[in-house]
Structures are given as C-alpha cells and as structure tokens.
Amino acid sequence: MGECNLDHSVEDVQQKFNSQSQWLPEDIRSLFHEFLVRNPSQTTLNEMFHLLKKYDLVDEQERKERDRKIKWLILNKENTNN
C-alpha cells in the first residue's frame, strides 16, 4: 500500500467499510462499530481506511495480512485521541 497524505474522517472510513464489507470476514464486520465509537486517532483512521481500500481486489494472502492488521486495530490498539 502506498503512502497517502490525506486525512480520512470517520465518515470516510465508514463509507469505505460499507463498500467493502461484503468481502470482509464476519468477525471483522461484527466488531467494526466498536472501532468507530472509540474515537480513533487520525493516524488510526487513516490506517484503517487504507487497509479497507481496494480490499476486494487483493489476493488471498494480502487479505489475510489485512485481516490481521484490521483486527489488531479493532481489538488491541489504543484508539482514543485523549
């Protein structure tokens, strides 16, 4: 994935998730709302956006790696702006 200098809003990330959700594993889909309500930092929002971007077009190996990173962002990373 290339670097992007744009900041993506919560709405951008939600829209990207909505457009890619049919290809995402169920466990990620069911937990995604938790990610957004925790008020993730701008850096984390940008990271999530790019993990979701073109998810439907990547090969199986790349999907598994993205799945791992997405789950980590949702479950383990401290995501607040506090």
XYZ file of N, CA and C in Angstrom:
246
model
N 0.845 -1.181 0.000
C 0.000 0.000 0.000
C 0.883 1.235 0.000
N 0.545 2.193 -0.840
C 1.290 3.425 -0.906
C 0.896 4.381 0.200
N 1.797 5.324 0.445
C 1.514 6.333 1.459
C 0.545 7.374 0.900
N -0.304 7.892 1.783
C -1.278 8.905 1.408
C -1.199 10.017 2.440
N -1.207 11.249 1.975
C -1.118 12.384 2.884
C -2.476 12.945 3.267
N -3.550 12.343 2.788
C -4.892 12.816 3.126
C -5.329 12.275 4.474
N -6.014 13.101 5.237
C -6.642 12.643 6.466
C -8.056 12.203 6.139
N -8.422 11.024 6.617
C -9.742 10.471 6.345
C -10.607 10.591 7.591
N -11.821 11.065 7.394
C -12.757 11.260 8.502
C -13.386 9.932 8.909
N -14.068 9.951 10.048
C -14.831 8.784 10.487
C -15.837 8.407 9.401
N -16.447 9.399 8.786
C -17.423 9.140 7.719
C -16.767 8.476 6.512
N -15.555 8.915 6.149
C -14.818 8.282 5.051
C -14.558 6.810 5.348
N -14.125 6.547 6.560
C -13.815 5.169 6.954
C -15.089 4.330 6.969
N -16.173 4.893 7.481
C -17.450 4.171 7.499
C -17.910 3.858 6.078
N -17.803 4.805 5.185
C -18.202 4.580 3.790
C -17.329 3.527 3.127
N -16.029 3.574 3.393
C -15.126 2.576 2.811
C -15.457 1.195 3.368
N -15.721 1.120 4.670
C -16.130 -0.145 5.269
C -17.410 -0.665 4.613
N -18.396 0.214 4.450
C -19.664 -0.193 3.841
C -19.460 -0.733 2.428
N -18.578 -0.113 1.681
C -18.358 -0.548 0.296
C -17.579 -1.862 0.209
N -16.837 -2.195 1.258
C -16.015 -3.409 1.233
C -16.541 -4.518 2.144
N -17.563 -4.243 2.916
C -17.978 -5.176 3.968
C -18.380 -6.557 3.462
N -18.923 -6.645 2.268
C -19.337 -7.961 1.784
C -18.151 -8.905 1.583
N -16.945 -8.386 1.469
C -15.752 -9.227 1.295
C -15.020 -9.477 2.606
N -15.380 -8.752 3.645
C -14.698 -8.894 4.933
C -15.231 -10.093 5.714
N -14.377 -10.719 6.525
C -14.845 -11.804 7.384
C -15.900 -11.318 8.382
N -16.770 -12.201 8.777
C -17.871 -11.869 9.693
C -17.366 -11.277 11.004
N -16.291 -11.822 11.555
C -15.812 -11.316 12.844
C -15.382 -9.852 12.742
N -14.808 -9.463 11.633
C -14.442 -8.053 11.441
C -15.697 -7.207 11.264
N -16.620 -7.663 10.474
C -17.863 -6.894 10.263
C -18.599 -6.673 11.581
N -18.650 -7.697 12.412
C -19.419 -7.586 13.656
C -18.747 -6.679 14.689
N -17.441 -6.501 14.596
C -16.717 -5.687 15.575
C -16.422 -4.263 15.108
N -16.669 -3.986 13.852
C -16.223 -2.716 13.286
C -16.836 -1.502 13.980
N -18.102 -1.590 14.348
C -18.757 -0.454 15.003
C -18.015 -0.072 16.286
N -17.518 -1.052 17.011
C -16.756 -0.781 18.237
C -15.549 0.103 17.953
N -14.926 -0.140 16.835
C -13.758 0.650 16.443
C -14.135 2.126 16.299
N -15.205 2.408 15.606
C -15.588 3.795 15.345
C -16.065 4.532 16.590
N -16.746 3.866 17.488
C -17.271 4.558 18.670
C -16.190 4.873 19.699
N -15.005 4.313 19.546
C -13.909 4.592 20.482
C -13.144 5.863 20.134
N -13.626 6.605 19.146
C -12.981 7.867 18.771
C -11.521 7.648 18.387
N -11.273 6.877 17.329
C -9.895 6.580 16.940
C -9.129 7.832 16.529
N -7.834 7.798 16.730
C -6.973 8.917 16.336
C -6.975 9.068 14.820
N -6.509 10.213 14.364
C -6.441 10.453 12.920
C -5.524 9.443 12.244
N -4.416 9.148 12.858
C -3.479 8.166 12.304
C -4.142 6.802 12.160
N -4.896 6.407 13.162
C -5.576 5.112 13.134
C -6.682 5.092 12.091
N -7.420 6.185 11.967
C -8.440 6.279 10.918
C -7.811 6.131 9.539
N -6.712 6.819 9.326
C -6.030 6.740 8.033
C -5.551 5.323 7.757
N -5.004 4.681 8.769
C -4.515 3.311 8.618
C -5.665 2.367 8.263
N -6.787 2.498 8.972
C -7.941 1.641 8.697
C -8.467 1.885 7.285
N -8.561 3.134 6.891
C -9.053 3.453 5.555
C -8.223 2.731 4.497
N -6.918 2.780 4.639
C -6.059 2.180 3.615
C -6.039 0.654 3.677
N -6.302 0.088 4.824
C -6.453 -1.369 4.897
C -7.732 -1.816 4.196
N -8.758 -0.998 4.281
C -10.034 -1.329 3.635
C -10.038 -1.011 2.141
N -9.239 -0.033 1.744
C -9.227 0.418 0.355
C -8.829 -0.723 -0.589
N -9.681 -0.949 -1.584
C -9.463 -1.988 -2.602
C -9.285 -3.381 -2.007
N -9.851 -3.598 -0.832
C -9.784 -4.912 -0.180
C -10.311 -6.000 -1.111
N -11.355 -5.692 -1.841
C -11.982 -6.668 -2.738
C -11.078 -7.079 -3.898
N -10.043 -6.313 -4.183
C -9.187 -6.586 -5.340
C -7.881 -7.302 -5.007
N -7.558 -7.429 -3.733
C -6.276 -8.037 -3.356
C -6.380 -9.558 -3.317
N -5.227 -10.220 -3.432
C -5.214 -11.683 -3.406
C -5.415 -12.211 -1.979
N -5.582 -13.503 -1.867
C -5.910 -14.138 -0.582
C -4.832 -13.892 0.473
N -3.587 -13.966 0.097
C -2.501 -13.737 1.049
C -2.543 -12.306 1.584
N -2.760 -11.342 0.701
C -2.857 -9.940 1.122
C -4.086 -9.726 2.008
N -5.183 -10.394 1.692
C -6.387 -10.269 2.536
C -6.115 -10.762 3.948
N -5.435 -11.879 4.054
C -5.134 -12.419 5.389
C -4.285 -11.450 6.194
N -3.315 -10.830 5.549
C -2.476 -9.855 6.234
C -3.299 -8.626 6.627
N -4.143 -8.145 5.739
C -5.005 -7.004 6.073
C -5.980 -7.370 7.187
N -6.546 -8.561 7.128
C -7.459 -9.010 8.194
C -6.766 -8.950 9.550
N -5.539 -9.443 9.591
C -4.769 -9.445 10.841
C -4.582 -8.017 11.343
N -4.218 -7.099 10.462
C -3.995 -5.705 10.855
C -5.300 -5.020 11.264
N -6.374 -5.281 10.536
C -7.675 -4.693 10.872
C -8.120 -5.163 12.247
N -7.999 -6.464 12.508
C -8.385 -6.998 13.820
C -7.541 -6.374 14.924
N -6.262 -6.187 14.656
C -5.400 -5.569 15.654
C -5.864 -4.151 15.954
N -6.193 -3.386 14.924
C -6.689 -2.025 15.135
C -7.985 -2.021 15.929
N -8.874 -2.955 15.625
C -10.167 -3.003 16.294
C -10.030 -3.452 17.746
N -9.226 -4.469 17.997
C -9.219 -5.124 19.305
C -8.119 -4.673 20.259
N -6.979 -4.292 19.752
C -5.838 -4.131 20.637
C -5.227 -2.751 20.715
N -5.344 -1.997 19.680
C -4.655 -0.708 19.681
C -5.439 0.318 20.487
N -4.724 1.129 21.226
C -5.343 2.246 21.926
C -5.720 3.286 20.893
N -7.018 3.526 20.734
C -7.510 4.327 19.623
C -8.074 5.685 19.996
N -7.894 6.125 21.194
C -8.541 7.381 21.571
C -7.626 8.574 21.336
N -8.236 9.715 21.190
C -7.499 10.967 20.998
C -7.157 11.618 22.341
N -7.449 10.987 23.438
C -7.228 11.582 24.762
C -5.756 11.783 25.055
